[in-house]
Amino acid sequence: EDEQIVAEIMRRRFFPALITHKSWEGFHFAGHEIRITEATDCYGAVVWPSALVLCYFLETNSKQYNLVDKNVIEIGAGTGLVSIVASLLGALVTVTDLPELLGNLQHNVLQNTKLKCKHQPCVKELSWGIDLEKNFPRSSCHFDYIMAADVVYHHPFLDELLLTFDHLCKNDTVILWAMKFRLDKENQFVGRFQTLFDLEVISNFPSLNITLYKAMRKGRMK
């Protein structure tokens, strides 16, 4: 079953028939053809399999996780694929990443959502753990969903990542997080995450070494 679903997920990706001066990949989600411009010189500007897993889940579980008119924030959005799919499914999305990625991210989001979505997504800078209250004040920022795909990898900012999850998450916020397991140090982040949040596995793909989690603040999971 794992291999069948993974094959279906990977079939959502297509490549240009002709090589052009601009590198891009195509994807079929939410009834649309999505074209993503990538940059191979940066981790954040490449579409990783965890993003495809999360997009597929959002599309195939759109009744249980109805995103229409929901406030959604994606952290570490990279190329923006997950945010684009959430927008196409009706969500009001805040798309975030580091400042050096915002140009390509804005291009992808605008190219794939303009005049196609109920709510035009907003692209904002978010450096994990920095100026969180200034840029996302707790009193006025309320997100129904936090989405994250492959944000835990070999980087030194795991403390800041956990702080960011904690700051953005209200008592009724649902976190949808796709994670590829790689190194022990990174994998230990799951245990640290569980000190603040209840965690439930909603999909598991051993062939990709990817797990999709649902999380909420401790004691809030129904």
PDB file of C-alpha atoms in Angstrom:
ATOM      1  CA  GLU A   1       0.000   0.000   0.000  1.00  0.00           C
ATOM      2  CA  ASP A   2       2.843   2.367   0.844  1.00  0.00           C
ATOM      3  CA  GLU A   3       4.468   1.867  -2.546  1.00  0.00           C
ATOM      4  CA  GLN A   4       1.145   2.287  -4.391  1.00  0.00           C
ATOM      5  CA  ILE A   5       0.367   5.595  -2.683  1.00  0.00           C
ATOM      6  CA  VAL A   6       3.938   6.842  -3.132  1.00  0.00           C
ATOM      7  CA  ALA A   7       3.731   6.001  -6.841  1.00  0.00           C
ATOM      8  CA  GLU A   8       0.478   7.977  -7.074  1.00  0.00           C
ATOM      9  CA  ILE A   9       2.049  10.932  -5.269  1.00  0.00           C
ATOM     10  CA  MET A  10       5.069  10.942  -7.563  1.00  0.00           C
ATOM     11  CA  ARG A  11       2.835  10.778 -10.629  1.00  0.00           C
ATOM     12  CA  ARG A  12       1.652  14.265  -9.688  1.00  0.00           C
ATOM     13  CA  ARG A  13       5.032  15.615 -10.831  1.00  0.00           C
ATOM     14  CA  PHE A  14       5.836  16.366 -14.456  1.00  0.00           C
ATOM     15  CA  PHE A  15       8.688  18.037 -16.296  1.00  0.00           C
ATOM     16  CA  PRO A  16       8.788  20.431 -19.252  1.00  0.00           C
ATOM     17  CA  ALA A  17       8.768  18.784 -22.669  1.00  0.00           C
ATOM     18  CA  LEU A  18      11.369  21.298 -23.852  1.00  0.00           C
ATOM     19  CA  ILE A  19      14.406  22.521 -21.955  1.00  0.00           C
ATOM     20  CA  THR A  20      14.240  26.280 -21.422  1.00  0.00           C
ATOM     21  CA  HIS A  21      16.550  28.873 -19.887  1.00  0.00           C
ATOM     22  CA  LYS A  22      14.564  28.704 -16.639  1.00  0.00           C
ATOM     23  CA  SER A  23      14.524  25.510 -14.560  1.00  0.00           C
ATOM     24  CA  TRP A  24      11.055  24.467 -13.416  1.00  0.00           C
ATOM     25  CA  GLU A  25       9.024  21.443 -12.411  1.00  0.00           C
ATOM     26  CA  GLY A  26       5.309  20.897 -12.827  1.00  0.00           C
ATOM     27  CA  PHE A  27       2.770  19.365 -10.464  1.00  0.00           C
ATOM     28  CA  HIS A  28      -0.904  18.419 -10.648  1.00  0.00           C
ATOM     29  CA  PHE A  29      -2.791  19.201  -7.425  1.00  0.00           C
ATOM     30  CA  ALA A  30      -6.210  20.614  -6.526  1.00  0.00           C
ATOM     31  CA  GLY A  31      -7.330  20.462 -10.149  1.00  0.00           C
ATOM     32  CA  HIS A  32      -4.557  22.763 -11.364  1.00  0.00           C
ATOM     33  CA  GLU A  33      -1.265  22.531 -13.177  1.00  0.00           C
ATOM     34  CA  ILE A  34       1.313  24.153 -10.904  1.00  0.00           C
ATOM     35  CA  ARG A  35       4.679  25.287 -12.251  1.00  0.00           C
ATOM     36  CA  ILE A  36       7.447  25.754  -9.726  1.00  0.00           C
ATOM     37  CA  THR A  37      10.699  27.557 -10.473  1.00  0.00           C
ATOM     38  CA  GLU A  38      13.597  26.030  -8.581  1.00  0.00           C
ATOM     39  CA  ALA A  39      17.210  26.886  -7.813  1.00  0.00           C
ATOM     40  CA  THR A  40      19.626  24.000  -7.238  1.00  0.00           C
ATOM     41  CA  ASP A  41      22.107  26.153  -5.289  1.00  0.00           C
ATOM     42  CA  CYS A  42      19.849  26.442  -2.240  1.00  0.00           C
ATOM     43  CA  TYR A  43      18.071  23.839  -0.074  1.00  0.00           C
ATOM     44  CA  GLY A  44      15.062  26.108   0.276  1.00  0.00           C
ATOM     45  CA  ALA A  45      14.485  26.503  -3.446  1.00  0.00           C
ATOM     46  CA  VAL A  46      13.965  22.836  -4.291  1.00  0.00           C
ATOM     47  CA  VAL A  47      10.774  20.786  -4.007  1.00  0.00           C
ATOM     48  CA  TRP A  48      11.410  17.905  -1.595  1.00  0.00           C
ATOM     49  CA  PRO A  49       9.243  14.747  -1.388  1.00  0.00           C
ATOM     50  CA  SER A  50       7.797  15.758   1.996  1.00  0.00           C
ATOM     51  CA  ALA A  51       6.078  18.691   0.280  1.00  0.00           C
ATOM     52  CA  LEU A  52       4.473  16.327  -2.239  1.00  0.00           C
ATOM     53  CA  VAL A  53       3.267  14.072   0.584  1.00  0.00           C
ATOM     54  CA  LEU A  54       1.653  17.006   2.388  1.00  0.00           C
ATOM     55  CA  CYS A  55       0.063  18.369  -0.815  1.00  0.00           C
ATOM     56  CA  TYR A  56      -1.375  14.958  -1.641  1.00  0.00           C
ATOM     57  CA  PHE A  57      -2.791  14.668   1.874  1.00  0.00           C
ATOM     58  CA  LEU A  58      -4.419  18.101   1.710  1.00  0.00           C
ATOM     59  CA  GLU A  59      -6.057  17.285  -1.607  1.00  0.00           C
ATOM     60  CA  THR A  60      -7.268  13.785  -0.749  1.00  0.00           C
ATOM     61  CA  ASN A  61      -8.491  14.742   2.741  1.00  0.00           C
ATOM     62  CA  SER A  62     -10.125  18.048   1.849  1.00  0.00           C
ATOM     63  CA  LYS A  63     -13.415  17.079   3.527  1.00  0.00           C
ATOM     64  CA  GLN A  64     -11.909  16.130   6.882  1.00  0.00           C
ATOM     65  CA  TYR A  65      -9.423  19.017   6.724  1.00  0.00           C
ATOM     66  CA  ASN A  66     -11.549  21.653   5.029  1.00  0.00           C
ATOM     67  CA  LEU A  67      -9.297  24.636   4.316  1.00  0.00           C
ATOM     68  CA  VAL A  68     -11.935  26.971   2.864  1.00  0.00           C
ATOM     69  CA  ASP A  69     -11.623  30.377   4.591  1.00  0.00           C
ATOM     70  CA  LYS A  70      -9.171  28.961   7.143  1.00  0.00           C
ATOM     71  CA  ASN A  71      -6.138  30.974   8.227  1.00  0.00           C
ATOM     72  CA  VAL A  72      -3.032  28.978   7.354  1.00  0.00           C
ATOM     73  CA  ILE A  73       0.658  29.724   7.777  1.00  0.00           C
ATOM     74  CA  GLU A  74       3.428  27.688   6.200  1.00  0.00           C
ATOM     75  CA  ILE A  75       6.866  27.928   7.796  1.00  0.00           C
ATOM     76  CA  GLY A  76       9.926  27.164   5.709  1.00  0.00           C
ATOM     77  CA  ALA A  77       7.809  27.331   2.565  1.00  0.00           C
ATOM     78  CA  GLY A  78      10.771  27.052   0.189  1.00  0.00           C
ATOM     79  CA  THR A  79       9.360  27.060  -3.335  1.00  0.00           C
ATOM     80  CA  GLY A  80       5.808  27.577  -2.057  1.00  0.00           C
ATOM     81  CA  LEU A  81       4.192  24.397  -3.388  1.00  0.00           C
ATOM     82  CA  VAL A  82       2.331  23.503  -0.173  1.00  0.00           C
ATOM     83  CA  SER A  83       1.075  27.066   0.264  1.00  0.00           C
ATOM     84  CA  ILE A  84      -0.071  27.194  -3.353  1.00  0.00           C
ATOM     85  CA  VAL A  85      -2.067  23.987  -2.964  1.00  0.00           C
ATOM     86  CA  ALA A  86      -3.602  25.203   0.308  1.00  0.00           C
ATOM     87  CA  SER A  87      -4.576  28.462  -1.425  1.00  0.00           C
ATOM     88  CA  LEU A  88      -6.139  26.597  -4.341  1.00  0.00           C
ATOM     89  CA  LEU A  89      -8.155  24.626  -1.772  1.00  0.00           C
ATOM     90  CA  GLY A  90      -9.621  27.877  -0.423  1.00  0.00           C
ATOM     91  CA  ALA A  91      -7.377  28.835   2.484  1.00  0.00           C
ATOM     92  CA  LEU A  92      -6.142  32.306   3.404  1.00  0.00           C
ATOM     93  CA  VAL A  93      -2.426  31.549   3.464  1.00  0.00           C
ATOM     94  CA  THR A  94       0.586  33.346   4.895  1.00  0.00           C
ATOM     95  CA  VAL A  95       3.667  31.988   3.115  1.00  0.00           C
ATOM     96  CA  THR A  96       6.953  32.408   4.994  1.00  0.00           C
ATOM     97  CA  ASP A  97      10.664  31.780   4.645  1.00  0.00           C
ATOM     98  CA  LEU A  98      14.051  33.464   4.911  1.00  0.00           C
ATOM     99  CA  PRO A  99      14.561  36.829   3.171  1.00  0.00           C
ATOM    100  CA  GLU A 100      16.897  35.425   0.518  1.00  0.00           C
ATOM    101  CA  LEU A 101      14.173  33.030  -0.666  1.00  0.00           C
ATOM    102  CA  LEU A 102      11.311  35.511  -0.878  1.00  0.00           C
ATOM    103  CA  GLY A 103      11.921  36.612  -4.476  1.00  0.00           C
ATOM    104  CA  ASN A 104      11.584  33.147  -5.978  1.00  0.00           C
ATOM    105  CA  LEU A 105       8.854  32.272  -3.480  1.00  0.00           C
ATOM    106  CA  GLN A 106       6.805  35.342  -4.420  1.00  0.00           C
ATOM    107  CA  HIS A 107       7.226  34.532  -8.114  1.00  0.00           C
ATOM    108  CA  ASN A 108       5.958  30.970  -7.692  1.00  0.00           C
ATOM    109  CA  VAL A 109       3.031  31.971  -5.495  1.00  0.00           C
ATOM    110  CA  LEU A 110       1.880  34.776  -7.767  1.00  0.00           C
ATOM    111  CA  GLN A 111       2.313  32.757 -10.963  1.00  0.00           C
ATOM    112  CA  ASN A 112       0.200  29.882  -9.655  1.00  0.00           C
ATOM    113  CA  THR A 113      -2.500  31.639  -7.609  1.00  0.00           C
ATOM    114  CA  LYS A 114      -3.352  34.963  -9.265  1.00  0.00           C
ATOM    115  CA  LEU A 115      -7.045  34.962 -10.278  1.00  0.00           C
ATOM    116  CA  LYS A 116      -7.272  31.275  -9.327  1.00  0.00           C
ATOM    117  CA  CYS A 117      -7.869  31.460  -5.565  1.00  0.00           C
ATOM    118  CA  LYS A 118     -10.585  32.756  -3.284  1.00  0.00           C
ATOM    119  CA  HIS A 119      -7.906  34.450  -1.171  1.00  0.00           C
ATOM    120  CA  GLN A 120      -4.636  35.746  -2.563  1.00  0.00           C
ATOM    121  CA  PRO A 121      -1.813  34.385  -0.366  1.00  0.00           C
ATOM    122  CA  CYS A 122       0.572  36.755   1.436  1.00  0.00           C
ATOM    123  CA  VAL A 123       4.338  36.168   1.326  1.00  0.00           C
ATOM    124  CA  LYS A 124       6.229  37.306   4.444  1.00  0.00           C
ATOM    125  CA  GLU A 125       9.699  36.995   5.878  1.00  0.00           C
ATOM    126  CA  LEU A 126      10.037  34.672   8.861  1.00  0.00           C
ATOM    127  CA  SER A 127      13.431  33.858  10.311  1.00  0.00           C
ATOM    128  CA  TRP A 128      12.747  31.249  12.979  1.00  0.00           C
ATOM    129  CA  GLY A 129      12.919  32.604  16.506  1.00  0.00           C
ATOM    130  CA  ILE A 130      13.605  36.208  15.445  1.00  0.00           C
ATOM    131  CA  ASP A 131      11.204  39.123  16.048  1.00  0.00           C
ATOM    132  CA  LEU A 132       8.261  36.742  16.389  1.00  0.00           C
ATOM    133  CA  GLU A 133       6.136  39.002  18.567  1.00  0.00           C
ATOM    134  CA  LYS A 134       6.940  42.035  16.425  1.00  0.00           C
ATOM    135  CA  ASN A 135       6.065  40.385  13.105  1.00  0.00           C
ATOM    136  CA  PHE A 136       3.419  37.911  14.294  1.00  0.00           C
ATOM    137  CA  PRO A 137       1.911  39.365  17.500  1.00  0.00           C
ATOM    138  CA  ARG A 138       0.064  36.808  19.604  1.00  0.00           C
ATOM    139  CA  SER A 139      -2.836  39.208  20.202  1.00  0.00           C
ATOM    140  CA  SER A 140      -3.755  39.554  16.524  1.00  0.00           C
ATOM    141  CA  CYS A 141      -2.333  36.512  14.718  1.00  0.00           C
ATOM    142  CA  HIS A 142      -4.524  33.438  14.857  1.00  0.00           C
ATOM    143  CA  PHE A 143      -3.851  30.498  12.573  1.00  0.00           C
ATOM    144  CA  ASP A 144      -6.174  27.543  12.164  1.00  0.00           C
ATOM    145  CA  TYR A 145      -3.345  25.519  10.639  1.00  0.00           C
ATOM    146  CA  ILE A 146       0.445  25.611  10.698  1.00  0.00           C
ATOM    147  CA  MET A 147       1.995  23.646   7.855  1.00  0.00           C
ATOM    148  CA  ALA A 148       5.579  22.499   7.574  1.00  0.00           C
ATOM    149  CA  ALA A 149       7.305  20.156   5.121  1.00  0.00           C
ATOM    150  CA  ASP A 150      10.886  19.009   5.658  1.00  0.00           C
ATOM    151  CA  VAL A 151      11.811  21.808   8.054  1.00  0.00           C
ATOM    152  CA  VAL A 152      13.916  19.469  10.219  1.00  0.00           C
ATOM    153  CA  TYR A 153      17.181  18.698   8.474  1.00  0.00           C
ATOM    154  CA  HIS A 154      20.888  19.325   9.056  1.00  0.00           C
ATOM    155  CA  HIS A 155      20.799  22.906  10.341  1.00  0.00           C
ATOM    156  CA  PRO A 156      21.678  24.558  13.699  1.00  0.00           C
ATOM    157  CA  PHE A 157      18.303  26.230  14.271  1.00  0.00           C
ATOM    158  CA  LEU A 158      16.198  23.490  15.864  1.00  0.00           C
ATOM    159  CA  ASP A 159      15.766  25.509  19.080  1.00  0.00           C
ATOM    160  CA  GLU A 160      14.498  28.437  17.039  1.00  0.00           C
ATOM    161  CA  LEU A 161      12.201  26.172  15.042  1.00  0.00           C
ATOM    162  CA  LEU A 162      10.569  24.845  18.221  1.00  0.00           C
ATOM    163  CA  LEU A 163      10.226  28.391  19.556  1.00  0.00           C
ATOM    164  CA  THR A 164       8.499  29.396  16.318  1.00  0.00           C
ATOM    165  CA  PHE A 165       6.017  26.523  16.488  1.00  0.00           C
ATOM    166  CA  ASP A 166       5.297  27.481  20.094  1.00  0.00           C
ATOM    167  CA  HIS A 167       4.766  31.166  19.309  1.00  0.00           C
ATOM    168  CA  LEU A 168       2.453  30.646  16.336  1.00  0.00           C
ATOM    169  CA  CYS A 169       0.325  27.860  17.825  1.00  0.00           C
ATOM    170  CA  LYS A 170      -2.869  28.716  19.725  1.00  0.00           C
ATOM    171  CA  ASN A 171      -4.894  26.172  21.725  1.00  0.00           C
ATOM    172  CA  ASP A 172      -7.053  25.279  18.719  1.00  0.00           C
ATOM    173  CA  THR A 173      -4.340  25.454  16.040  1.00  0.00           C
ATOM    174  CA  VAL A 174      -3.654  22.234  14.117  1.00  0.00           C
ATOM    175  CA  ILE A 175      -0.106  21.572  12.940  1.00  0.00           C
ATOM    176  CA  LEU A 176       0.350  19.424   9.819  1.00  0.00           C
ATOM    177  CA  TRP A 177       4.003  18.480   9.582  1.00  0.00           C
ATOM    178  CA  ALA A 178       5.697  16.171   7.057  1.00  0.00           C
ATOM    179  CA  MET A 179       9.133  15.003   8.173  1.00  0.00           C
ATOM    180  CA  LYS A 180      11.812  12.951   6.478  1.00  0.00           C
ATOM    181  CA  PHE A 181      13.919  11.050   8.993  1.00  0.00           C
ATOM    182  CA  ARG A 182      17.662  11.352   8.403  1.00  0.00           C
ATOM    183  CA  LEU A 183      20.097  11.759  11.326  1.00  0.00           C
ATOM    184  CA  ASP A 184      19.696  10.943  15.020  1.00  0.00           C
ATOM    185  CA  LYS A 185      20.252  14.527  16.158  1.00  0.00           C
ATOM    186  CA  GLU A 186      17.453  15.731  13.902  1.00  0.00           C
ATOM    187  CA  ASN A 187      15.215  12.798  14.746  1.00  0.00           C
ATOM    188  CA  GLN A 188      15.527  13.693  18.450  1.00  0.00           C
ATOM    189  CA  PHE A 189      13.676  16.897  17.619  1.00  0.00           C
ATOM    190  CA  VAL A 190      10.457  14.859  17.591  1.00  0.00           C
ATOM    191  CA  GLY A 191      10.940  14.073  21.277  1.00  0.00           C
ATOM    192  CA  ARG A 192      11.586  17.721  22.101  1.00  0.00           C
ATOM    193  CA  PHE A 193       8.541  18.724  20.065  1.00  0.00           C
ATOM    194  CA  GLN A 194       6.411  16.377  22.171  1.00  0.00           C
ATOM    195  CA  THR A 195       7.254  18.294  25.349  1.00  0.00           C
ATOM    196  CA  LEU A 196       4.915  21.020  24.059  1.00  0.00           C
ATOM    197  CA  PHE A 197       2.575  19.242  21.662  1.00  0.00           C
ATOM    198  CA  ASP A 198       0.552  16.063  21.365  1.00  0.00           C
ATOM    199  CA  LEU A 199       1.575  14.233  18.213  1.00  0.00           C
ATOM    200  CA  GLU A 200      -0.385  11.801  16.047  1.00  0.00           C
ATOM    201  CA  VAL A 201       0.893   9.925  12.996  1.00  0.00           C
ATOM    202  CA  ILE A 202      -1.675  10.357  10.216  1.00  0.00           C
ATOM    203  CA  SER A 203       0.361   8.886   7.332  1.00  0.00           C
ATOM    204  CA  ASN A 204       3.575   6.944   7.130  1.00  0.00           C
ATOM    205  CA  PHE A 205       5.656   6.204   4.045  1.00  0.00           C
ATOM    206  CA  PRO A 206       8.542   3.843   4.886  1.00  0.00           C
ATOM    207  CA  SER A 207       9.769   3.750   1.284  1.00  0.00           C
ATOM    208  CA  LEU A 208      10.398   7.508   1.476  1.00  0.00           C
ATOM    209  CA  ASN A 209      11.313   7.522   5.186  1.00  0.00           C
ATOM    210  CA  ILE A 210       8.664  10.237   5.595  1.00  0.00           C
ATOM    211  CA  THR A 211       6.027  10.539   8.322  1.00  0.00           C
ATOM    212  CA  LEU A 212       3.110  12.965   8.266  1.00  0.00           C
ATOM    213  CA  TYR A 213       2.063  14.216  11.690  1.00  0.00           C
ATOM    214  CA  LYS A 214      -0.884  16.063  13.121  1.00  0.00           C
ATOM    215  CA  ALA A 215      -0.113  18.008  16.291  1.00  0.00           C
ATOM    216  CA  MET A 216      -1.852  20.300  18.763  1.00  0.00           C
ATOM    217  CA  ARG A 217      -0.941  21.831  22.093  1.00  0.00           C
ATOM    218  CA  LYS A 218      -0.815  19.305  24.895  1.00  0.00           C
ATOM    219  CA  GLY A 219      -4.268  18.329  26.102  1.00  0.00           C
ATOM    220  CA  ARG A 220      -6.070  19.857  23.080  1.00  0.00           C
ATOM    221  CA  MET A 221      -6.064  16.870  20.702  1.00  0.00           C
ATOM    222  CA  LYS A 222      -9.566  15.470  20.205  1.00  0.00           C
TER     223      LYS A 222
END
